[in-house]
Amino acid sequence: MPDKFDLVVIGAGPGGYTAAIRAAQLGKTVACIEKRSGKALGGTCLNVGCIPSKALLDSSELYDVTVHKLARHGIKVDKVGLDLATMLKRKDDVVKTLTGGIAGLFKKYKVTPFYGAGKLAGGNKVTVTTDDGKVTELEAGHILLATGSDSIELPFLKYDGTNIVSSTEALTFPEVPKHLIVVGGGYIGLELGSVWRRLGAKVSVVEFLPRILAIADGEVATQVQKLLTKQGFEFHLNTKVTGATTGRGTVTVNAEGKDGQKLALEGDRVLVAVGRRPHTAGLGLDIAGVEADPKSGKVKVDTHFRTNVSYISAIGDIIDGPMLAHKASEEGVVFAEQLAGMKPHLNYDTIPSVIYIWPEVSSVGKTEEQVKETGKPYKVGKFPFAATGRARAMDEIDGFVKVITDAATDRILGVHILGARASELIAECVAVMEYHGSAEDIARCTHSHPTLSEAVGEAARMAYSGLPINF
Ligand SMILES: Cc1cc2nc3c(=O)[nH]c(=O)nc-3n(C[C@H](O)[C@H](O)[C@H](O)COP(=O)(O)OP(=O)(O)OC[C@H]3O[C@@H](n4cnc5c(N)ncnc54)[C@H](O)[C@@H]3O)c2cc1C
C-alpha cells in the first residue's frame, strides 16, 4: 500500500518547501521529495544560489572595505590578509544552518520528507527513487511540481567542472582566480564576478548584447557598467563567444565582436552564466500528460498554478515569470492557501528584484524603456545619493533613486535604485505600489533623518512636484 498524503510536493526549494509548510499549517497531510545529495533541503537558493553567493558577497565586501575604504575613515589596519578557506567555510556554515532550519520546520509542522528522485507515475501516484535504487510509491490528493532550474550549458563551451564552470563551482574556487572570464553580463555573472574581483582576480565579462543587465532599466545598467569598470571589471559587449581551448590550468575563450573583430581572452577560470532553464528531466511529465512549452521547457499553468492535469500544479522556476526565490516562495504560499480553499492573490507587477553588487541595484515595476513603449505620458523623479547626509556620512555617494510615474495620475509605475543598501530600500516602494500608491504618497511619508531612505522620498517628491527640497 502506498503512503497517502493530501499533497505531495516534488522539490524542496523556496517554492516547494514554502508550499509544503503552508499547506501543513492549514491542516493538509504533506510529503515533500528532494533529490539533492546529503538530504539538503532549500533547493538552489539555499544550497548553491542566493545564500552562498550572498555569504561570499558580504565577506568579500568586508575585505574590500578593509583594504580600500577604511583609511578614508581614519582607521589604520596594519596588515590585511585573506584566509579564503575560512571565508568558504563560513559560507558553508551559513548554508548548513539554514538548510537544517528547513528540516526543523518540516518536523515542527509535520511535513514528511522523502529523499530521492520524485517522478510522476501516472494517475495520483508519485515514486521516490533513492540513490541505491530503492523505490517508494506515494499516493497524492494533489501533486505540486517545484523542481526549479539548472544553469544553461553552451554547446561550444561545455562545463568541465574545473576551468569552465557554472555558478555552482564558482562558489567554491579553492584559490582566487588570476583571471576570471565571465560569459554573460546578467546578475549572477556580475555578482560572482564581484566576489572574485574584490578578492584580487582580474575579471572580464563577455556579453553578446550591446549592454549588461538586459532586463534592468537602461540608465541604471549604463551606470552600473561605469561603476564596475572603475572597480576593475573589463567589459566586452556586442561580443559572441565561439569556443574555448583549454591548456594546462588555462583557458582561452575565443569570441567575435559584432564588427567581425576576433578576440582571444586567456584566463584560468571561465564562469558561464548565460541563464537558467527549467529542471524537468526525469520528472515523468510525459507519463502524467503534463504539458510544457516546447521551446522554453516551462510547465504550462493557469493563473491558479494548475497544469492541464487538474490535480497537478507547478510553481517557481519551472513556470513562467522571473526566476527568483521570493517569487517561488510567494507562489508556494498562494498555491497552498488556494488548495485550502482560501482566495489569495499574487501581484506579479510588484515583484522586486535585487542585484547584490556594490553599490546594490534594486527595482520594482516597469523600466523607463517599458513605460516609453506604452506611449503614455510619464514622469521621472530622480535623486542622487550624493545629496543625502547619510550617504555622505557613510562615504557611499554613488547612485540614485529613480521613480517613474503615470503623468496623468501620479501612480507609480516603476522604481529603480542604484546605491548602498538598495536591497532594503526597495521594500517601501513595493508596499506603496501594492496599494496602487502615487509618488506623492511616498513623498508625504516622513523618512527618518539622516537615512538613505530620504533619497526615495526626494525622488518621489521630484516625480510629483518637479522639485525635491535638497537638490
Ligand atoms: C548563483 C545564484 C544566485 C542566486 N541569487 C538569488 C538571489 O539573490 N535572489 C533570488 O531571489 N534568487 C536568486 N537566485 C535564483 C533562485 O535560487 C531561484 O529562483 C530559486 O531557487 C527557485 O526556487 P524553486 O523552488 O523554484 O527551485 P529550486 O530552488 O531550484 O529548488 C528545486 C529543488 O527541486 C529538486 N528537484 C529537482 N528535480 C527533482 C526530482 N525529480 N525529485 C526531487 N527533487 C527534485 C532540486 O534538487 C532542488 O533542490 C540565484 C540563483 C543562483 C544560481
Short mmCIF file of C-alpha atoms and ligand atoms in Angstrom, two decimals:
data_model
loop_
_atom_site.label_atom_id
_atom_site.label_comp_id
_atom_site.label_asym_id
_atom_site.label_seq_id
_atom_site.Cartn_x
_atom_site.Cartn_y
_atom_site.Cartn_z
CA MET A 1 0.00 0.00 0.00
CA PRO A 2 1.48 3.39 -0.95
CA ASP A 3 1.75 6.15 1.67
CA LYS A 4 -1.15 8.57 1.19
CA PHE A 5 -0.94 12.36 1.50
CA ASP A 6 -3.26 15.27 0.69
CA LEU A 7 -0.32 16.93 -1.05
CA VAL A 8 2.95 15.57 -2.47
CA VAL A 9 5.48 18.25 -3.37
CA ILE A 10 8.39 17.38 -5.67
CA GLY A 11 11.35 19.68 -4.95
CA ALA A 12 12.26 21.34 -1.64
CA GLY A 13 13.46 24.73 -2.89
CA PRO A 14 11.91 28.03 -1.76
CA GLY A 15 8.82 27.23 -3.83
CA GLY A 16 8.36 23.63 -2.70
CA TYR A 17 9.31 23.87 0.97
CA THR A 18 7.22 27.01 1.47
CA ALA A 19 4.18 25.41 -0.15
CA ALA A 20 4.68 22.24 1.92
CA ILE A 21 4.91 24.13 5.22
CA ARG A 22 1.97 26.44 4.45
CA ALA A 23 -0.25 23.51 3.37
CA ALA A 24 0.67 21.60 6.54
CA GLN A 25 -0.08 24.69 8.67
CA LEU A 26 -3.51 24.75 7.02
CA GLY A 27 -4.26 21.17 8.02
CA LYS A 28 -3.17 19.13 5.00
CA THR A 29 -1.06 15.97 5.23
CA VAL A 30 2.05 16.76 3.19
CA ALA A 31 5.09 14.94 1.80
CA CYS A 32 7.99 16.77 0.21
CA ILE A 33 10.51 14.94 -2.01
CA GLU A 34 14.07 16.19 -2.52
CA LYS A 35 16.82 14.53 -4.54
CA ARG A 36 19.77 16.79 -3.66
CA SER A 37 22.68 14.80 -2.24
CA GLY A 38 23.26 14.94 1.51
CA LYS A 39 19.50 15.25 2.12
CA ALA A 40 19.89 19.01 1.85
CA LEU A 41 16.62 20.91 1.75
CA GLY A 42 16.27 24.51 0.49
CA GLY A 43 16.88 23.98 -3.23
CA THR A 44 19.15 26.01 -5.45
CA CYS A 45 18.56 29.11 -3.36
CA LEU A 46 19.89 27.85 -0.05
CA ASN A 47 22.49 25.38 -1.33
CA VAL A 48 24.08 26.85 -4.46
CA GLY A 49 22.30 30.14 -5.15
CA CYS A 50 21.07 33.15 -3.18
CA ILE A 51 22.51 32.25 0.21
CA PRO A 52 26.08 31.05 -0.53
CA SER A 53 26.51 33.84 -3.09
CA LYS A 54 25.36 36.47 -0.61
CA ALA A 55 27.56 34.99 2.13
CA LEU A 56 30.58 35.38 -0.19
CA LEU A 57 29.44 38.81 -1.36
CA ASP A 58 29.21 40.00 2.25
CA SER A 59 32.62 38.54 3.18
CA SER A 60 34.35 39.86 0.07
CA GLU A 61 32.74 43.28 0.57
CA LEU A 62 34.18 43.43 4.10
CA TYR A 63 37.59 42.52 2.70
CA ASP A 64 37.29 45.20 0.01
CA VAL A 65 36.18 47.80 2.57
CA THR A 66 39.10 46.88 4.82
CA VAL A 67 41.63 47.11 2.01
CA HIS A 68 40.30 50.15 0.18
CA LYS A 69 37.91 52.19 2.31
CA LEU A 70 38.87 52.08 5.98
CA ALA A 71 41.76 54.53 5.56
CA ARG A 72 39.32 57.26 4.46
CA HIS A 73 37.51 56.79 7.78
CA GLY A 74 40.78 57.29 9.63
CA ILE A 75 41.12 53.63 10.52
CA LYS A 76 44.58 52.19 10.18
CA VAL A 77 44.92 48.47 9.63
CA ASP A 78 48.40 47.07 9.74
CA LYS A 79 48.38 44.05 7.55
CA VAL A 80 45.30 42.70 5.81
CA GLY A 81 45.35 39.08 4.76
CA LEU A 82 42.91 36.79 3.02
CA ASP A 83 42.07 33.40 4.52
CA LEU A 84 39.95 32.03 1.70
CA ALA A 85 39.47 28.63 3.32
CA THR A 86 37.84 30.28 6.35
CA MET A 87 35.71 32.50 4.11
CA LEU A 88 34.46 29.45 2.19
CA LYS A 89 33.85 27.52 5.40
CA ARG A 90 31.81 30.39 6.85
CA LYS A 91 29.70 30.34 3.67
CA ASP A 92 29.20 26.57 4.05
CA ASP A 93 28.25 27.01 7.72
CA VAL A 94 25.62 29.63 6.81
CA VAL A 95 24.17 27.22 4.23
CA LYS A 96 24.19 24.31 6.70
CA THR A 97 22.42 26.32 9.39
CA LEU A 98 19.70 27.46 7.02
CA THR A 99 19.10 24.11 5.31
CA GLY A 100 19.00 22.47 8.75
CA GLY A 101 16.42 25.10 9.68
CA ILE A 102 14.10 23.86 6.93
CA ALA A 103 14.44 20.30 8.22
CA GLY A 104 13.46 21.65 11.65
CA LEU A 105 10.42 23.43 10.22
CA PHE A 106 9.33 20.23 8.41
CA LYS A 107 9.47 18.43 11.75
CA LYS A 108 7.62 21.21 13.56
CA TYR A 109 4.77 21.35 11.04
CA LYS A 110 4.72 17.60 10.32
CA VAL A 111 5.77 17.71 6.67
CA THR A 112 7.16 14.24 5.82
CA PRO A 113 10.40 14.49 3.83
CA PHE A 114 11.37 11.83 1.30
CA TYR A 115 14.94 11.85 -0.03
CA GLY A 116 15.36 10.68 -3.62
CA ALA A 117 14.21 11.50 -7.14
CA GLY A 118 10.49 12.12 -7.40
CA LYS A 119 8.70 11.05 -10.55
CA LEU A 120 5.12 11.26 -11.75
CA ALA A 121 3.98 7.67 -12.12
CA GLY A 122 0.58 8.23 -13.74
CA GLY A 123 -2.72 8.96 -12.00
CA ASN A 124 -2.24 10.26 -8.48
CA LYS A 125 0.93 8.25 -7.95
CA VAL A 126 4.43 9.56 -7.41
CA THR A 127 7.52 7.40 -6.99
CA VAL A 128 10.62 8.26 -5.00
CA THR A 129 13.84 6.54 -6.07
CA THR A 130 16.78 6.73 -3.69
CA ASP A 131 20.44 6.71 -4.81
CA ASP A 132 20.69 2.99 -4.03
CA GLY A 133 17.71 2.25 -6.29
CA LYS A 134 15.01 1.71 -3.64
CA VAL A 135 11.59 2.82 -4.92
CA THR A 136 8.77 4.07 -2.69
CA GLU A 137 5.31 4.81 -4.09
CA LEU A 138 3.23 7.69 -2.74
CA GLU A 139 -0.40 8.48 -3.42
CA ALA A 140 -1.41 12.12 -3.52
CA GLY A 141 -4.67 14.04 -3.41
CA HIS A 142 -2.75 16.77 -5.21
CA ILE A 143 0.78 16.93 -6.66
CA LEU A 144 2.90 20.08 -6.76
CA LEU A 145 5.90 20.29 -9.12
CA ALA A 146 8.58 22.64 -7.78
CA THR A 147 11.74 21.22 -9.30
CA GLY A 148 13.42 24.54 -10.08
CA SER A 149 16.05 25.19 -12.71
CA ASP A 150 19.60 24.42 -13.85
CA SER A 151 22.35 26.55 -15.37
CA ILE A 152 22.26 26.59 -19.17
CA GLU A 153 25.30 24.95 -20.75
CA LEU A 154 26.60 26.30 -24.07
CA PRO A 155 27.35 23.50 -26.57
CA PHE A 156 30.62 25.18 -27.62
CA LEU A 157 31.69 25.90 -24.03
CA LYS A 158 30.95 22.72 -22.13
CA TYR A 159 31.42 22.67 -18.38
CA ASP A 160 34.46 20.70 -17.24
CA GLY A 161 33.89 21.36 -13.52
CA THR A 162 37.31 22.98 -13.05
CA ASN A 163 38.25 25.57 -15.64
CA ILE A 164 34.91 26.07 -17.37
CA VAL A 165 32.22 26.14 -14.74
CA SER A 166 28.69 27.11 -13.77
CA SER A 167 27.76 29.33 -10.82
CA THR A 168 27.80 26.28 -8.52
CA GLU A 169 31.56 25.70 -8.89
CA ALA A 170 32.26 29.46 -8.89
CA LEU A 171 31.06 29.45 -5.27
CA THR A 172 33.84 27.08 -4.25
CA PHE A 173 37.04 28.03 -6.12
CA PRO A 174 39.78 26.89 -3.71
CA GLU A 175 42.01 29.82 -4.67
CA VAL A 176 41.38 33.27 -6.11
CA PRO A 177 41.49 33.06 -9.92
CA LYS A 178 44.15 35.15 -11.62
CA HIS A 179 41.82 35.96 -14.48
CA LEU A 180 38.16 35.04 -14.31
CA ILE A 181 36.31 35.29 -17.61
CA VAL A 182 32.59 35.63 -17.12
CA VAL A 183 30.42 34.73 -20.09
CA GLY A 184 27.13 36.61 -19.68
CA GLY A 185 26.53 40.05 -18.22
CA GLY A 186 23.48 39.15 -16.12
CA TYR A 187 23.14 39.43 -12.36
CA ILE A 188 24.69 36.06 -11.47
CA GLY A 189 27.82 36.77 -13.53
CA LEU A 190 28.21 40.26 -12.10
CA GLU A 191 27.62 39.13 -8.50
CA LEU A 192 30.11 36.24 -8.64
CA GLY A 193 32.49 38.36 -10.71
CA SER A 194 32.32 40.95 -7.90
CA VAL A 195 33.19 38.35 -5.26
CA TRP A 196 36.39 37.28 -7.04
CA ARG A 197 37.33 40.78 -8.26
CA ARG A 198 37.20 42.04 -4.66
CA LEU A 199 39.44 39.18 -3.56
CA GLY A 200 42.03 40.03 -6.19
CA ALA A 201 41.05 38.43 -9.52
CA LYS A 202 41.08 40.21 -12.83
CA VAL A 203 37.53 39.90 -14.16
CA SER A 204 36.48 40.17 -17.82
CA VAL A 205 32.84 39.96 -18.84
CA VAL A 206 31.89 38.90 -22.36
CA GLU A 207 28.32 39.78 -23.32
CA PHE A 208 26.55 39.07 -26.59
CA LEU A 209 24.16 42.02 -26.25
CA PRO A 210 25.16 45.69 -26.55
CA ARG A 211 24.54 46.16 -22.79
CA ILE A 212 24.80 44.35 -19.48
CA LEU A 213 21.77 43.53 -17.27
CA ALA A 214 19.45 43.12 -20.24
CA ILE A 215 16.22 43.45 -18.28
CA ALA A 216 17.23 46.28 -15.93
CA ASP A 217 16.40 49.95 -16.52
CA GLY A 218 18.82 51.14 -19.23
CA GLU A 219 20.07 54.17 -17.31
CA VAL A 220 20.81 52.01 -14.27
CA ALA A 221 22.63 49.40 -16.38
CA THR A 222 24.82 52.06 -18.00
CA GLN A 223 25.74 53.49 -14.62
CA VAL A 224 26.44 50.01 -13.19
CA GLN A 225 28.84 49.31 -16.05
CA LYS A 226 30.68 52.58 -15.35
CA LEU A 227 30.98 51.85 -11.62
CA LEU A 228 32.11 48.25 -12.14
CA THR A 229 34.65 49.39 -14.74
CA LYS A 230 36.01 51.80 -12.14
CA GLN A 231 36.30 48.84 -9.76
CA GLY A 232 38.42 46.97 -12.32
CA PHE A 233 35.92 44.94 -14.38
CA GLU A 234 36.63 44.73 -18.10
CA PHE A 235 33.59 44.50 -20.41
CA HIS A 236 33.40 43.14 -23.95
CA LEU A 237 29.89 43.92 -25.19
CA ASN A 238 28.37 43.00 -28.56
CA THR A 239 30.71 40.04 -28.41
CA LYS A 240 29.80 36.44 -29.13
CA VAL A 241 31.78 33.62 -27.58
CA THR A 242 32.52 30.99 -30.22
CA GLY A 243 34.52 28.43 -28.28
CA ALA A 244 37.40 27.82 -25.92
CA THR A 245 40.63 25.86 -25.78
CA THR A 246 41.89 24.50 -22.52
CA GLY A 247 45.59 24.32 -21.74
CA ARG A 248 47.37 23.38 -18.52
CA GLY A 249 45.34 25.33 -15.97
CA THR A 250 44.43 27.94 -18.57
CA VAL A 251 41.50 28.50 -20.87
CA THR A 252 41.47 30.68 -23.94
CA VAL A 253 37.99 31.95 -24.72
CA ASN A 254 37.53 32.80 -28.37
CA ALA A 255 34.96 35.39 -29.28
CA GLU A 256 33.93 37.64 -32.10
CA GLY A 257 32.65 41.21 -31.95
CA LYS A 258 29.66 42.38 -33.95
CA ASP A 259 32.11 44.21 -36.20
CA GLY A 260 33.83 40.91 -37.01
CA GLN A 261 36.80 41.66 -34.74
CA LYS A 262 38.21 38.46 -33.23
CA LEU A 263 39.02 38.30 -29.52
CA ALA A 264 41.01 35.71 -27.56
CA LEU A 265 40.94 36.04 -23.79
CA GLU A 266 43.24 33.86 -21.73
CA GLY A 267 42.24 33.13 -18.16
CA ASP A 268 42.41 30.38 -15.58
CA ARG A 269 38.66 30.12 -14.88
CA VAL A 270 35.62 30.68 -17.05
CA LEU A 271 32.21 31.17 -15.46
CA VAL A 272 29.37 30.57 -17.90
CA ALA A 273 26.36 32.50 -16.60
CA VAL A 274 24.05 32.82 -19.58
CA GLY A 275 20.78 31.95 -17.86
CA ARG A 276 18.89 29.06 -16.38
CA ARG A 277 16.40 26.58 -17.77
CA PRO A 278 13.60 24.70 -16.00
CA HIS A 279 14.55 21.36 -14.49
CA THR A 280 12.02 18.80 -15.66
CA ALA A 281 14.24 15.95 -16.86
CA GLY A 282 13.20 12.60 -15.44
CA LEU A 283 10.12 14.07 -13.80
CA GLY A 284 7.70 11.97 -15.83
CA LEU A 285 5.74 14.86 -17.35
CA ASP A 286 5.05 12.64 -20.37
CA ILE A 287 3.76 9.79 -18.19
CA ALA A 288 1.30 12.10 -16.44
CA GLY A 289 0.44 14.00 -19.63
CA VAL A 290 1.54 17.38 -18.21
CA GLU A 291 2.15 19.97 -20.92
CA ALA A 292 5.32 22.04 -21.10
CA ASP A 293 6.26 24.78 -23.54
CA PRO A 294 8.36 23.01 -26.20
CA LYS A 295 10.71 26.00 -26.59
CA SER A 296 11.34 27.15 -23.02
CA GLY A 297 10.64 23.82 -21.33
CA LYS A 298 8.50 25.64 -18.76
CA VAL A 299 5.48 23.79 -17.42
CA LYS A 300 2.27 25.47 -18.58
CA VAL A 301 -0.06 26.59 -15.78
CA ASP A 302 -3.18 28.73 -15.44
CA THR A 303 -3.47 31.69 -13.05
CA HIS A 304 -4.04 29.22 -10.18
CA PHE A 305 -0.83 27.26 -10.92
CA ARG A 306 -2.86 24.33 -12.30
CA THR A 307 -1.36 22.37 -15.18
CA ASN A 308 -3.59 20.79 -17.84
CA VAL A 309 -3.94 17.83 -15.42
CA SER A 310 -6.38 19.04 -12.77
CA TYR A 311 -4.65 17.51 -9.73
CA ILE A 312 -1.10 18.55 -10.72
CA SER A 313 0.17 22.10 -10.16
CA ALA A 314 3.54 23.78 -10.64
CA ILE A 315 5.33 26.80 -9.16
CA GLY A 316 8.73 28.51 -9.07
CA ASP A 317 11.47 28.44 -11.70
CA ILE A 318 9.77 25.70 -13.75
CA ILE A 319 6.88 28.01 -14.68
CA ASP A 320 6.81 31.42 -16.35
CA GLY A 321 7.92 34.59 -14.61
CA PRO A 322 11.15 35.86 -13.08
CA MET A 323 13.43 33.10 -11.78
CA LEU A 324 13.68 34.47 -8.26
CA ALA A 325 13.45 32.82 -4.86
CA HIS A 326 10.88 35.22 -3.41
CA LYS A 327 8.67 34.77 -6.49
CA ALA A 328 8.83 30.99 -5.98
CA SER A 329 8.08 31.19 -2.26
CA GLU A 330 5.18 33.64 -2.69
CA GLU A 331 3.73 31.26 -5.30
CA GLY A 332 4.17 28.47 -2.74
CA VAL A 333 2.14 30.34 -0.14
CA VAL A 334 -0.58 31.32 -2.61
CA PHE A 335 -0.79 27.78 -4.03
CA ALA A 336 -1.15 26.21 -0.56
CA GLU A 337 -3.77 28.72 0.55
CA GLN A 338 -5.76 28.14 -2.65
CA LEU A 339 -5.56 24.39 -2.05
CA ALA A 340 -7.02 25.01 1.41
CA GLY A 341 -9.95 26.95 -0.09
CA MET A 342 -8.67 30.47 0.59
CA LYS A 343 -8.60 33.20 -2.07
CA PRO A 344 -5.14 34.79 -2.02
CA HIS A 345 -3.67 36.69 -4.95
CA LEU A 346 -0.12 37.32 -6.14
CA ASN A 347 0.57 40.59 -7.96
CA TYR A 348 3.31 39.88 -10.50
CA ASP A 349 3.66 43.60 -11.24
CA THR A 350 5.15 44.27 -7.82
CA ILE A 351 7.76 41.53 -7.52
CA PRO A 352 11.04 43.31 -6.75
CA SER A 353 14.48 42.23 -7.88
CA VAL A 354 17.89 42.92 -6.40
CA ILE A 355 21.45 42.67 -7.71
CA TYR A 356 23.90 42.38 -4.83
CA ILE A 357 26.90 44.04 -6.44
CA TRP A 358 28.26 47.20 -4.83
CA PRO A 359 26.59 49.57 -4.87
CA GLU A 360 23.47 47.43 -4.91
CA VAL A 361 20.73 47.60 -7.52
CA SER A 362 17.04 47.05 -6.85
CA SER A 363 13.90 47.60 -8.83
CA VAL A 364 10.17 47.05 -8.92
CA GLY A 365 7.68 47.61 -11.74
CA LYS A 366 8.43 48.83 -15.23
CA THR A 367 11.72 50.18 -16.58
CA GLU A 368 11.70 53.54 -18.34
CA GLU A 369 12.06 51.70 -21.68
CA GLN A 370 8.96 49.61 -20.95
CA VAL A 371 6.95 52.68 -19.90
CA LYS A 372 8.07 54.54 -23.03
CA GLU A 373 6.84 51.64 -25.16
CA THR A 374 3.28 52.06 -23.82
CA GLY A 375 3.20 55.51 -25.47
CA LYS A 376 1.52 57.04 -22.42
CA PRO A 377 2.93 60.27 -20.90
CA TYR A 378 5.07 59.61 -17.85
CA LYS A 379 7.25 61.50 -15.38
CA VAL A 380 10.61 60.63 -13.88
CA GLY A 381 11.81 61.82 -10.47
CA LYS A 382 15.49 61.21 -9.78
CA PHE A 383 17.54 61.93 -6.71
CA PRO A 384 21.28 61.26 -6.24
CA PHE A 385 22.55 59.65 -3.05
CA ALA A 386 25.38 62.20 -3.11
CA ALA A 387 22.82 64.80 -1.99
CA THR A 388 21.84 62.92 1.18
CA GLY A 389 23.54 63.43 4.52
CA ARG A 390 23.63 59.73 5.36
CA ALA A 391 25.31 58.68 2.11
CA ARG A 392 27.93 61.40 2.70
CA ALA A 393 28.43 60.22 6.29
CA MET A 394 28.86 56.65 5.07
CA ASP A 395 31.11 57.74 2.20
CA GLU A 396 28.81 55.82 -0.16
CA ILE A 397 27.67 58.53 -2.55
CA ASP A 398 27.37 56.60 -5.82
CA GLY A 399 23.98 56.06 -7.40
CA PHE A 400 20.47 57.42 -7.42
CA VAL A 401 16.79 56.66 -6.92
CA LYS A 402 14.58 56.86 -9.98
CA VAL A 403 10.78 56.95 -9.61
CA ILE A 404 8.67 56.64 -12.77
CA THR A 405 5.03 57.70 -12.62
CA ASP A 406 1.97 57.98 -14.83
CA ALA A 407 1.93 61.69 -15.79
CA ALA A 408 -1.86 61.89 -15.54
CA THR A 409 -2.45 60.14 -12.21
CA ASP A 410 0.94 60.22 -10.40
CA ARG A 411 0.60 56.44 -9.87
CA ILE A 412 3.99 54.79 -9.51
CA LEU A 413 4.87 52.60 -12.50
CA GLY A 414 8.42 51.67 -11.53
CA VAL A 415 11.22 52.41 -9.09
CA HIS A 416 14.91 51.75 -9.77
CA ILE A 417 17.56 52.20 -7.12
CA LEU A 418 21.32 52.07 -7.54
CA GLY A 419 23.10 52.71 -4.28
CA ALA A 420 24.20 51.42 -0.91
CA ARG A 421 21.56 49.17 0.69
CA ALA A 422 19.25 49.46 -2.34
CA SER A 423 18.16 45.90 -1.47
CA GLU A 424 16.43 47.16 1.69
CA LEU A 425 15.19 50.50 0.31
CA ILE A 426 13.01 48.91 -2.35
CA ALA A 427 10.60 47.38 0.22
CA GLU A 428 8.86 50.72 0.82
CA CYS A 429 8.27 51.15 -2.91
CA VAL A 430 6.88 47.61 -3.26
CA ALA A 431 4.39 48.27 -0.44
CA VAL A 432 3.21 51.57 -1.93
CA MET A 433 2.89 50.07 -5.42
CA GLU A 434 0.97 47.10 -4.00
CA TYR A 435 -1.60 49.60 -2.73
CA HIS A 436 -1.63 51.39 -6.14
CA GLY A 437 0.02 54.38 -4.47
CA SER A 438 1.34 57.56 -6.01
CA ALA A 439 4.70 59.31 -5.85
CA GLU A 440 3.05 61.89 -3.59
CA ASP A 441 2.09 59.08 -1.18
CA ILE A 442 5.78 58.19 -0.79
CA ALA A 443 6.91 61.82 -0.62
CA ARG A 444 4.42 62.61 2.15
CA CYS A 445 5.58 59.71 4.31
CA THR A 446 8.12 61.08 6.77
CA HIS A 447 11.52 59.48 6.20
CA SER A 448 13.87 59.42 9.17
CA HIS A 449 16.86 61.73 9.01
CA PRO A 450 19.59 61.04 8.21
CA THR A 451 18.83 57.87 6.27
CA LEU A 452 19.34 56.62 2.75
CA SER A 453 15.55 56.33 2.51
CA GLU A 454 15.37 60.12 2.27
CA ALA A 455 16.59 59.72 -1.31
CA VAL A 456 13.49 57.61 -2.04
CA GLY A 457 11.26 60.33 -0.57
CA GLU A 458 13.04 63.05 -2.51
CA ALA A 459 12.93 61.17 -5.84
CA ALA A 460 9.19 60.70 -5.28
CA ARG A 461 8.80 64.42 -4.44
CA MET A 462 10.69 65.21 -7.63
CA ALA A 463 8.34 62.97 -9.64
CA TYR A 464 5.10 64.51 -8.39
CA SER A 465 6.08 68.14 -7.87
CA GLY A 466 9.03 68.60 -10.21
CA LEU A 467 11.30 69.76 -7.38
CA PRO A 468 12.95 67.96 -4.49
CA ILE A 469 13.91 70.03 -1.42
CA ASN A 470 17.55 69.04 -1.03
CA PHE A 471 18.88 69.23 -4.55
C1 LIG B 1 24.19 31.78 -8.02
C2 LIG B 1 22.73 32.11 -7.87
C3 LIG B 1 22.35 33.18 -7.11
C4 LIG B 1 21.02 33.48 -6.94
N1 LIG B 1 20.68 34.57 -6.18
C5 LIG B 1 19.39 34.88 -6.00
C6 LIG B 1 19.02 35.96 -5.17
O1 LIG B 1 19.87 36.64 -4.59
N2 LIG B 1 17.71 36.22 -5.01
C7 LIG B 1 16.75 35.49 -5.63
O2 LIG B 1 15.56 35.79 -5.46
N3 LIG B 1 17.06 34.45 -6.43
C8 LIG B 1 18.36 34.12 -6.62
N4 LIG B 1 18.68 33.03 -7.39
C9 LIG B 1 17.59 32.28 -8.05
C10 LIG B 1 16.91 31.32 -7.04
O3 LIG B 1 17.87 30.46 -6.50
C11 LIG B 1 15.81 30.53 -7.72
O4 LIG B 1 14.94 31.41 -8.38
C12 LIG B 1 15.02 29.72 -6.70
O5 LIG B 1 15.86 28.84 -6.00
C13 LIG B 1 13.90 28.94 -7.39
O6 LIG B 1 13.20 28.22 -6.43
P1 LIG B 1 12.42 26.87 -6.80
O7 LIG B 1 11.80 26.41 -5.55
O8 LIG B 1 11.58 27.09 -7.99
O9 LIG B 1 13.56 25.86 -7.29
P2 LIG B 1 14.94 25.40 -6.68
O10 LIG B 1 15.43 26.30 -5.64
O11 LIG B 1 15.82 25.16 -7.85
O12 LIG B 1 14.60 24.03 -5.95
C14 LIG B 1 14.17 22.91 -6.67
C15 LIG B 1 14.61 21.68 -5.92
O13 LIG B 1 13.98 20.56 -6.54
C16 LIG B 1 14.88 19.47 -6.52
N5 LIG B 1 14.48 18.55 -7.58
C17 LIG B 1 14.53 18.70 -8.91
N6 LIG B 1 14.02 17.64 -9.54
C18 LIG B 1 13.64 16.78 -8.58
C19 LIG B 1 13.04 15.49 -8.59
N7 LIG B 1 12.71 14.88 -9.72
N8 LIG B 1 12.81 14.90 -7.40
C20 LIG B 1 13.13 15.51 -6.22
N9 LIG B 1 13.69 16.72 -6.17
C21 LIG B 1 13.93 17.34 -7.33
C22 LIG B 1 16.23 20.11 -6.78
O14 LIG B 1 17.27 19.27 -6.29
C23 LIG B 1 16.09 21.41 -5.99
O15 LIG B 1 16.62 21.26 -4.69
C24 LIG B 1 20.02 32.69 -7.56
C25 LIG B 1 20.39 31.58 -8.32
C26 LIG B 1 21.73 31.28 -8.48
C27 LIG B 1 22.11 30.08 -9.29
#
